[in-house]
mmCIF file of C-alpha atoms in Angstrom:
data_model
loop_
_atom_site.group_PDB
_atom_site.id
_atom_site.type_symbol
_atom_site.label_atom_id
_atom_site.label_comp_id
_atom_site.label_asym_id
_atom_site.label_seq_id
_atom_site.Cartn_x
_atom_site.Cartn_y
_atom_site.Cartn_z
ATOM 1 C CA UNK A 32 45.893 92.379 116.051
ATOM 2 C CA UNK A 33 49.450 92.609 117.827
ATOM 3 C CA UNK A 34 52.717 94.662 116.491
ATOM 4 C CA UNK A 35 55.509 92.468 116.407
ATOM 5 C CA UNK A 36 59.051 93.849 115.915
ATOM 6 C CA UNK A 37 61.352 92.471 114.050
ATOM 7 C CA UNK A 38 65.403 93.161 115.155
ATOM 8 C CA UNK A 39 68.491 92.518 113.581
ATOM 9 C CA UNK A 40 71.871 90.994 115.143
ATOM 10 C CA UNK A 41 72.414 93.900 117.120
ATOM 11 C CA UNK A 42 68.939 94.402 118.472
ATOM 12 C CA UNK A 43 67.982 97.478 116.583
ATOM 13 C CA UNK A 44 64.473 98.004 115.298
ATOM 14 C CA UNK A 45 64.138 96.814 111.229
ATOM 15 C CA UNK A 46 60.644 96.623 111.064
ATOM 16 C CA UNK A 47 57.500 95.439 112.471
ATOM 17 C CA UNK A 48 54.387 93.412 111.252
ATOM 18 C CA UNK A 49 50.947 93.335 112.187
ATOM 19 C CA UNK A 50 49.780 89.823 113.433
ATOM 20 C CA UNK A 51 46.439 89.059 112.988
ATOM 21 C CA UNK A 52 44.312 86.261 115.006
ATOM 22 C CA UNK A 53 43.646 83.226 112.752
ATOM 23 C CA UNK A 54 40.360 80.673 113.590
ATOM 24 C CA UNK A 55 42.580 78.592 114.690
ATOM 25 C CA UNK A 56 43.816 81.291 116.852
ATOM 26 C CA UNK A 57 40.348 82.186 118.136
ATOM 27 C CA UNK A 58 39.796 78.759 119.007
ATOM 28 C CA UNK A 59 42.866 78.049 121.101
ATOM 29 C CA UNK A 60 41.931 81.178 123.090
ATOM 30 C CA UNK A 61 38.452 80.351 123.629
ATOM 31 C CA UNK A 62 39.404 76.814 125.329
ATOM 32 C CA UNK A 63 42.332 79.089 127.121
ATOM 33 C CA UNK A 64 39.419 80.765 128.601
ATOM 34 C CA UNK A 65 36.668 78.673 129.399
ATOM 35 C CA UNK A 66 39.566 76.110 131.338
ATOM 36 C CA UNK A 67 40.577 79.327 133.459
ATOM 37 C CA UNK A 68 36.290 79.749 134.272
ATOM 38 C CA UNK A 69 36.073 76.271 134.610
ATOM 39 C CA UNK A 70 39.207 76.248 137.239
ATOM 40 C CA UNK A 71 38.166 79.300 139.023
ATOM 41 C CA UNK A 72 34.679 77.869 139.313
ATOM 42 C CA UNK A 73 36.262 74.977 141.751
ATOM 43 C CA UNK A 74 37.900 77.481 144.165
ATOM 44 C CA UNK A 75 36.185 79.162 146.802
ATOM 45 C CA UNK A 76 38.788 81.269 147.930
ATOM 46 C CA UNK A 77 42.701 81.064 146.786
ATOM 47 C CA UNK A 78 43.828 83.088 143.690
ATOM 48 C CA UNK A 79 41.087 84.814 141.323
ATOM 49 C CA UNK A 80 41.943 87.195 138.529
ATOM 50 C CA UNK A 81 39.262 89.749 139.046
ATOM 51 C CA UNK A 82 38.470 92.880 137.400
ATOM 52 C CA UNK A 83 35.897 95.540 138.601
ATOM 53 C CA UNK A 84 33.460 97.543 136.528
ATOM 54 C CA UNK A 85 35.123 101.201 135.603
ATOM 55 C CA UNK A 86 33.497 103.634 137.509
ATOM 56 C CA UNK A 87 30.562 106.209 135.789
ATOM 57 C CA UNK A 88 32.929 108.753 135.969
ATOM 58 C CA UNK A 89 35.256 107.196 133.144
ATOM 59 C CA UNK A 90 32.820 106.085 131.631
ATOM 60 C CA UNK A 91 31.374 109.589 131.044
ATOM 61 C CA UNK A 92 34.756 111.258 130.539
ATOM 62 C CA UNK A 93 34.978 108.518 127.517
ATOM 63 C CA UNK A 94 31.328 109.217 126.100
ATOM 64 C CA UNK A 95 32.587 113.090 125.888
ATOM 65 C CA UNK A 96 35.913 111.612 124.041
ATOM 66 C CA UNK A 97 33.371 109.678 121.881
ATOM 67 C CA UNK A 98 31.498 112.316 120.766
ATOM 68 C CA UNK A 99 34.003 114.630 119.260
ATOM 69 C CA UNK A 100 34.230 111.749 116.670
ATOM 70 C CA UNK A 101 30.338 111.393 115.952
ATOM 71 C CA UNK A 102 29.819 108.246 118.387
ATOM 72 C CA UNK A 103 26.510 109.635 120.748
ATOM 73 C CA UNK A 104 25.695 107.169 123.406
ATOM 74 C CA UNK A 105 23.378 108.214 127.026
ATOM 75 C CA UNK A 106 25.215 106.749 129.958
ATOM 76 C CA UNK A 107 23.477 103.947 131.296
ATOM 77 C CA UNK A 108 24.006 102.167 134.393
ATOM 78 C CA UNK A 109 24.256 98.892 132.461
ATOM 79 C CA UNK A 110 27.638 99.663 131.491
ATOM 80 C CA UNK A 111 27.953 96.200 129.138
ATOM 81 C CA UNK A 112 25.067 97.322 127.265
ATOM 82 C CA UNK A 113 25.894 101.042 126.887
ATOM 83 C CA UNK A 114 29.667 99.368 125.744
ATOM 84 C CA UNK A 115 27.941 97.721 123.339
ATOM 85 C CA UNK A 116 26.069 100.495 121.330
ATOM 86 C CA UNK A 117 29.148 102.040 121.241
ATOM 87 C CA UNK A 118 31.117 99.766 119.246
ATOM 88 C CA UNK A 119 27.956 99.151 116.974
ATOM 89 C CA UNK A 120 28.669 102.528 116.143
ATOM 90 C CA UNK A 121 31.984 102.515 115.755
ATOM 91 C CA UNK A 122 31.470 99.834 113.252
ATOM 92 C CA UNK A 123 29.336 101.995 111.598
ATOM 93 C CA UNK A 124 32.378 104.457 111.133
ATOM 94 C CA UNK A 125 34.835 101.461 110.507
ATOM 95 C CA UNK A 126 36.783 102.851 113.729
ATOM 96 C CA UNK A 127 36.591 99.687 115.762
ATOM 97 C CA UNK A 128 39.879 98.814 116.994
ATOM 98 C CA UNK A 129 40.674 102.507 117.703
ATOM 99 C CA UNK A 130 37.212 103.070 119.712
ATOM 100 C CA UNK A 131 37.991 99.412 121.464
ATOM 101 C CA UNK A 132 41.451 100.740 122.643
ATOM 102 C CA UNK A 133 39.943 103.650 124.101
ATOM 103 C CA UNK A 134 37.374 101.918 126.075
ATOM 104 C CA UNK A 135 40.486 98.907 127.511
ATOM 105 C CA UNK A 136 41.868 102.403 128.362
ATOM 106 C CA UNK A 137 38.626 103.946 130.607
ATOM 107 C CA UNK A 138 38.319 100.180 132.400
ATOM 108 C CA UNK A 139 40.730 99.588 135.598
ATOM 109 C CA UNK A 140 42.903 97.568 135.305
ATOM 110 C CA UNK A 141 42.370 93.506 136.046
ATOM 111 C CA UNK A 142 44.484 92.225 139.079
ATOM 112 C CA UNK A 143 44.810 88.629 141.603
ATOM 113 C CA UNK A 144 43.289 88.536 144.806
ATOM 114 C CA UNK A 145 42.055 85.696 147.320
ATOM 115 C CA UNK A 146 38.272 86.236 146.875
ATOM 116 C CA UNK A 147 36.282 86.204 143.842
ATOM 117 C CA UNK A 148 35.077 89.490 142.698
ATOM 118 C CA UNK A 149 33.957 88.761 138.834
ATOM 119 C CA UNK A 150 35.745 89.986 135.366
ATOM 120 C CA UNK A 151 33.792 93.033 134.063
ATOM 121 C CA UNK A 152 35.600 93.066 130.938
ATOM 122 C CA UNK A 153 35.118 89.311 129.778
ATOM 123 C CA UNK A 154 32.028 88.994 131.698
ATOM 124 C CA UNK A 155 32.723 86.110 133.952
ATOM 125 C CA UNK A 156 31.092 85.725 136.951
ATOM 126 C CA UNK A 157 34.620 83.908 138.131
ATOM 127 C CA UNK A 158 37.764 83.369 136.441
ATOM 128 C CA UNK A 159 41.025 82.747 137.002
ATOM 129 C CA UNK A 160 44.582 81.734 135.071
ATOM 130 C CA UNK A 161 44.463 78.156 134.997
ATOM 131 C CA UNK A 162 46.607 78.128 131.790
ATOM 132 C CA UNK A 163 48.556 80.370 129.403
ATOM 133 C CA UNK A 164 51.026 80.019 126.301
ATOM 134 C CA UNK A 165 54.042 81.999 128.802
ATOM 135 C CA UNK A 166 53.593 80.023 132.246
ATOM 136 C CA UNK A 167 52.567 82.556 134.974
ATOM 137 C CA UNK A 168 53.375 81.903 138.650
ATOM 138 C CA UNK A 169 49.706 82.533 139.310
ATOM 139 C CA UNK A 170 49.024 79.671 136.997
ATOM 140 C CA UNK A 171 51.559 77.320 139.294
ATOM 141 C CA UNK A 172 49.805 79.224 142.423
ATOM 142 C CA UNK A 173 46.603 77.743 141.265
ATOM 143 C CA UNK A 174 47.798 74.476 140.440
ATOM 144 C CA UNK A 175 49.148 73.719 143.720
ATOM 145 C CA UNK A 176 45.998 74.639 145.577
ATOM 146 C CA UNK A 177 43.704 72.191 142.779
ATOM 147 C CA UNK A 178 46.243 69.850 143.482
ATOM 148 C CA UNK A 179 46.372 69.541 147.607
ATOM 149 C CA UNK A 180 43.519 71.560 147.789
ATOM 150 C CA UNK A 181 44.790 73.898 150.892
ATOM 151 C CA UNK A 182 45.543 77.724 150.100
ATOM 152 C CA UNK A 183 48.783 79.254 151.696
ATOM 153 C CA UNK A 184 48.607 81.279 154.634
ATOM 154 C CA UNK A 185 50.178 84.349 152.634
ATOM 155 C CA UNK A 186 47.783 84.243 149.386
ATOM 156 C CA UNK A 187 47.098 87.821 150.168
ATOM 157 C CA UNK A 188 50.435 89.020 150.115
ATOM 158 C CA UNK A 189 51.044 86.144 147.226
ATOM 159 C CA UNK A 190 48.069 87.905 144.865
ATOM 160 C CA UNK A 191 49.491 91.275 145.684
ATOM 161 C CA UNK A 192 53.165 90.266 144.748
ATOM 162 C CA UNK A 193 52.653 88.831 141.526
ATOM 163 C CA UNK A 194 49.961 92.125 140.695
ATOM 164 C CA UNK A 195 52.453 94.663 141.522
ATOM 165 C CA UNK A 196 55.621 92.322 139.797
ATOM 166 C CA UNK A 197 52.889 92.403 136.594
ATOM 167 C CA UNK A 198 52.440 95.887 136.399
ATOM 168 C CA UNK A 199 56.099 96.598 136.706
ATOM 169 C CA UNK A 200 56.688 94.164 133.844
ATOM 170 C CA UNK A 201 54.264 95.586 131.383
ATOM 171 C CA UNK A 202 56.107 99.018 132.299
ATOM 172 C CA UNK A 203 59.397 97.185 131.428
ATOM 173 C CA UNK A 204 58.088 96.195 128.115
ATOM 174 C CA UNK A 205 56.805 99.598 127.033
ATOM 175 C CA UNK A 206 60.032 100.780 128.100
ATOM 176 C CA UNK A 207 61.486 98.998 125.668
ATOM 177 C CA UNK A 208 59.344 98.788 122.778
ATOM 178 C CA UNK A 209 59.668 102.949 122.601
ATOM 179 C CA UNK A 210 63.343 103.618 123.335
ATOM 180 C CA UNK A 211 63.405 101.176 120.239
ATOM 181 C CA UNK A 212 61.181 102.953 118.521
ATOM 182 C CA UNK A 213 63.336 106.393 119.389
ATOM 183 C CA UNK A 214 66.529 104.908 117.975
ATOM 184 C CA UNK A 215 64.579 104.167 114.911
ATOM 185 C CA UNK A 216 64.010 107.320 114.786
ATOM 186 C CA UNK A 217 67.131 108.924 115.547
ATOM 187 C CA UNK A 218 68.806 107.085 112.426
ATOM 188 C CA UNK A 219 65.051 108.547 110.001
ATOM 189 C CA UNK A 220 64.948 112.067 110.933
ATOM 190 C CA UNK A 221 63.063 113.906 108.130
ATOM 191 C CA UNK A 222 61.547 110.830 107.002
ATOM 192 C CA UNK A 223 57.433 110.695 106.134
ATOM 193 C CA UNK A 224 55.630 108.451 107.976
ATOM 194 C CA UNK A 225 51.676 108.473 108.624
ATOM 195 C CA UNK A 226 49.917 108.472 111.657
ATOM 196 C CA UNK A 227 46.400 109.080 113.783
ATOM 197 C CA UNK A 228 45.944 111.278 116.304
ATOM 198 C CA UNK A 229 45.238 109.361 119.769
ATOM 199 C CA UNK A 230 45.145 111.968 122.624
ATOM 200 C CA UNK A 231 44.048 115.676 121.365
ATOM 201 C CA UNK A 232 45.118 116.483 125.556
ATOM 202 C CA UNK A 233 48.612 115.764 124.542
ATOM 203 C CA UNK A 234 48.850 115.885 121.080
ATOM 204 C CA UNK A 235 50.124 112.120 120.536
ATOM 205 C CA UNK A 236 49.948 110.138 117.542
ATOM 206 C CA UNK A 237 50.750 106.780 116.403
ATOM 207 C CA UNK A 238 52.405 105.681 113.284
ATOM 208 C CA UNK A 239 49.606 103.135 111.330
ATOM 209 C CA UNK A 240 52.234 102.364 108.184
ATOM 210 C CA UNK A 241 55.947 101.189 108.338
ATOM 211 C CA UNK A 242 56.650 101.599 111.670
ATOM 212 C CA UNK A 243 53.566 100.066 113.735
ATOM 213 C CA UNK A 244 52.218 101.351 117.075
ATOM 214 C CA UNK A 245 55.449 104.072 117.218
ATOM 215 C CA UNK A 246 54.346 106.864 119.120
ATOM 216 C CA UNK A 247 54.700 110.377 118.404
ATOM 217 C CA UNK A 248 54.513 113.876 119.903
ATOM 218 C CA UNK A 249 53.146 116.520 116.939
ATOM 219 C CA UNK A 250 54.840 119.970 117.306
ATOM 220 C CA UNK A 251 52.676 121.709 115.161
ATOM 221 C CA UNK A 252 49.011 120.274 116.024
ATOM 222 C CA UNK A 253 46.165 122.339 115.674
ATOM 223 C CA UNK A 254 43.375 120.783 117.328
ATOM 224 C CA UNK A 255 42.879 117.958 114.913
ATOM 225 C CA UNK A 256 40.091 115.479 115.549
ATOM 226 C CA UNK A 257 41.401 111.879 117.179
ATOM 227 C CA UNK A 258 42.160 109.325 115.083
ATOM 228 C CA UNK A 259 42.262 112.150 112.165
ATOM 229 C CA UNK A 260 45.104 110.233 109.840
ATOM 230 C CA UNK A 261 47.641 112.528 108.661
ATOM 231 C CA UNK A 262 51.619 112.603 106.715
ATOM 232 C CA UNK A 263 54.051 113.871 109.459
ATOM 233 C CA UNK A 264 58.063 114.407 109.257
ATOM 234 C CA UNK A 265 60.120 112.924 112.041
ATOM 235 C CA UNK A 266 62.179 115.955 113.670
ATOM 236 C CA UNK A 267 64.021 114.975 116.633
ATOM 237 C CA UNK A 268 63.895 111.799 118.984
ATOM 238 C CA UNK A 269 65.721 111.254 122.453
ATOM 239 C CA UNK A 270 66.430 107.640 123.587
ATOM 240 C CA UNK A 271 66.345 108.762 126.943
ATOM 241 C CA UNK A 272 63.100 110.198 127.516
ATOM 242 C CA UNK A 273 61.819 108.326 124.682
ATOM 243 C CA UNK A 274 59.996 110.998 123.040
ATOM 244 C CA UNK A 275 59.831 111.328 119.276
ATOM 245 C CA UNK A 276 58.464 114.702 117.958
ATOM 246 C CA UNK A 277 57.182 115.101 114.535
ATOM 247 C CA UNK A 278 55.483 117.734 112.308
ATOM 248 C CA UNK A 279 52.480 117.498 110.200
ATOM 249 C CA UNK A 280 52.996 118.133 106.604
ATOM 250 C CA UNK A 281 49.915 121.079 105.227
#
């Protein structure tokens, strides 16, 4: 599922709406990805999107996150395997998309580079972006190179450009999304909304109802259990920093 917000004439924040994936959805993603294996599959060296396995030591810093919520899994060594008993059980406790979040957020993150190194997180043994709904230059990159079959001198500093330029885009977004979500905010203080806890470290929630995926600071948390769902009041919110604090209603 995706938030999608929805802004009036003057770009402020009205509301936003869950979208859910549709077969038809699913479908046009699965032929997304198996043309990306199937392109990466004819290079030998150029432009790969590779992602490495996370490291044990995330992966045992997120079993100890798991088990404050009743999810009890050994660390294995066959990390896709021990990723998979986890979300069995967190179908079990109907907290899939919320334990599936958590283990995107253990995993380092995929990036571009010349030589093929595998995608832990889809499982490919070689993939690539071949093609996408928003053209990426690393789509165009590859072209080229199917197309005259020669790689450019640079690719290095090519794969490194476009993962850096990524990163710094996905911080742009974010940056946006919240300072929307603060003005929101800023125009509803005192109003209810409901939320789950996210990150007991820094007592974070997100808003579930009304205002998707807007994330909150709780004033008055007492060492809640994540994803606990509670009713908070919003209390103060600065566009700036982008904070919004709230306080649970007893």
């Amino acid at each position: 599922s995706e938030v999608r917000m929805c802004l009036d004439e003057k770009q402020n924040l009205q509301a936003t709406t869950i979208e859910s994936e549709t077969p038809s959805h699913g479908l046009i993603e699965d032929c997304m990805l198996l043309a990306n294996k199937a392109a990466a599959n004819k290079l030998g060296f150029g432009i790969f999107r590779t992602h490495e396995s996370p490291s044990l030591e995330r992966m045992e810093a997120l079993l100890n996150d798991l088990a404050l919520i009743g999810i009890r899994v050994k660390l294995n060594a066959d990390l896709p395997r021990m990723i998979q008993d986890i979300q069995k059980q967190a179908d079990d406790l109907n907290l899939r998309d919320e334990v599936d979040k958590l283990i995107i957020k253990s995993q380092k993150k995929a990036i571009y580079e010349p030589e093929n190194k595998g995608h832990f997180g889809l499982g490919f043994s070689s993939y690539s972006h071949f093609t996408s709904p928003i053209r990426r230059y690393s789509d165009l990159v590859l072209h080229r190179i199917l197309k005259t079959k020669q790689t450019s001198k640079n690719i290095e500093d090519i794969c490194e450009h476009i993962s850096l330029n990524e990163r710094k885009i996905d911080q742009l977004v974010w940056d946006f999304e919240d300072r929307k979500y603060a003005r929101w905010a800023l125009e509803h203080l005192e109003e209810e909304i409901k939320v789950k806890i996210v990150d007991t470290d820094k007592a974070r929630a997100v808003c579930y109802e009304k205002m998707f995926g807007m994330k909150v600071v709780l004033e008055n948390f007492k060492g809640q259990k994540l994803f606990t769902k509670l009713r908070v009041k919003i209390k103060s919110a600065d566009v700036i920093t982008k904070v919004i604090v709230a306080t649970i209603k007893y």
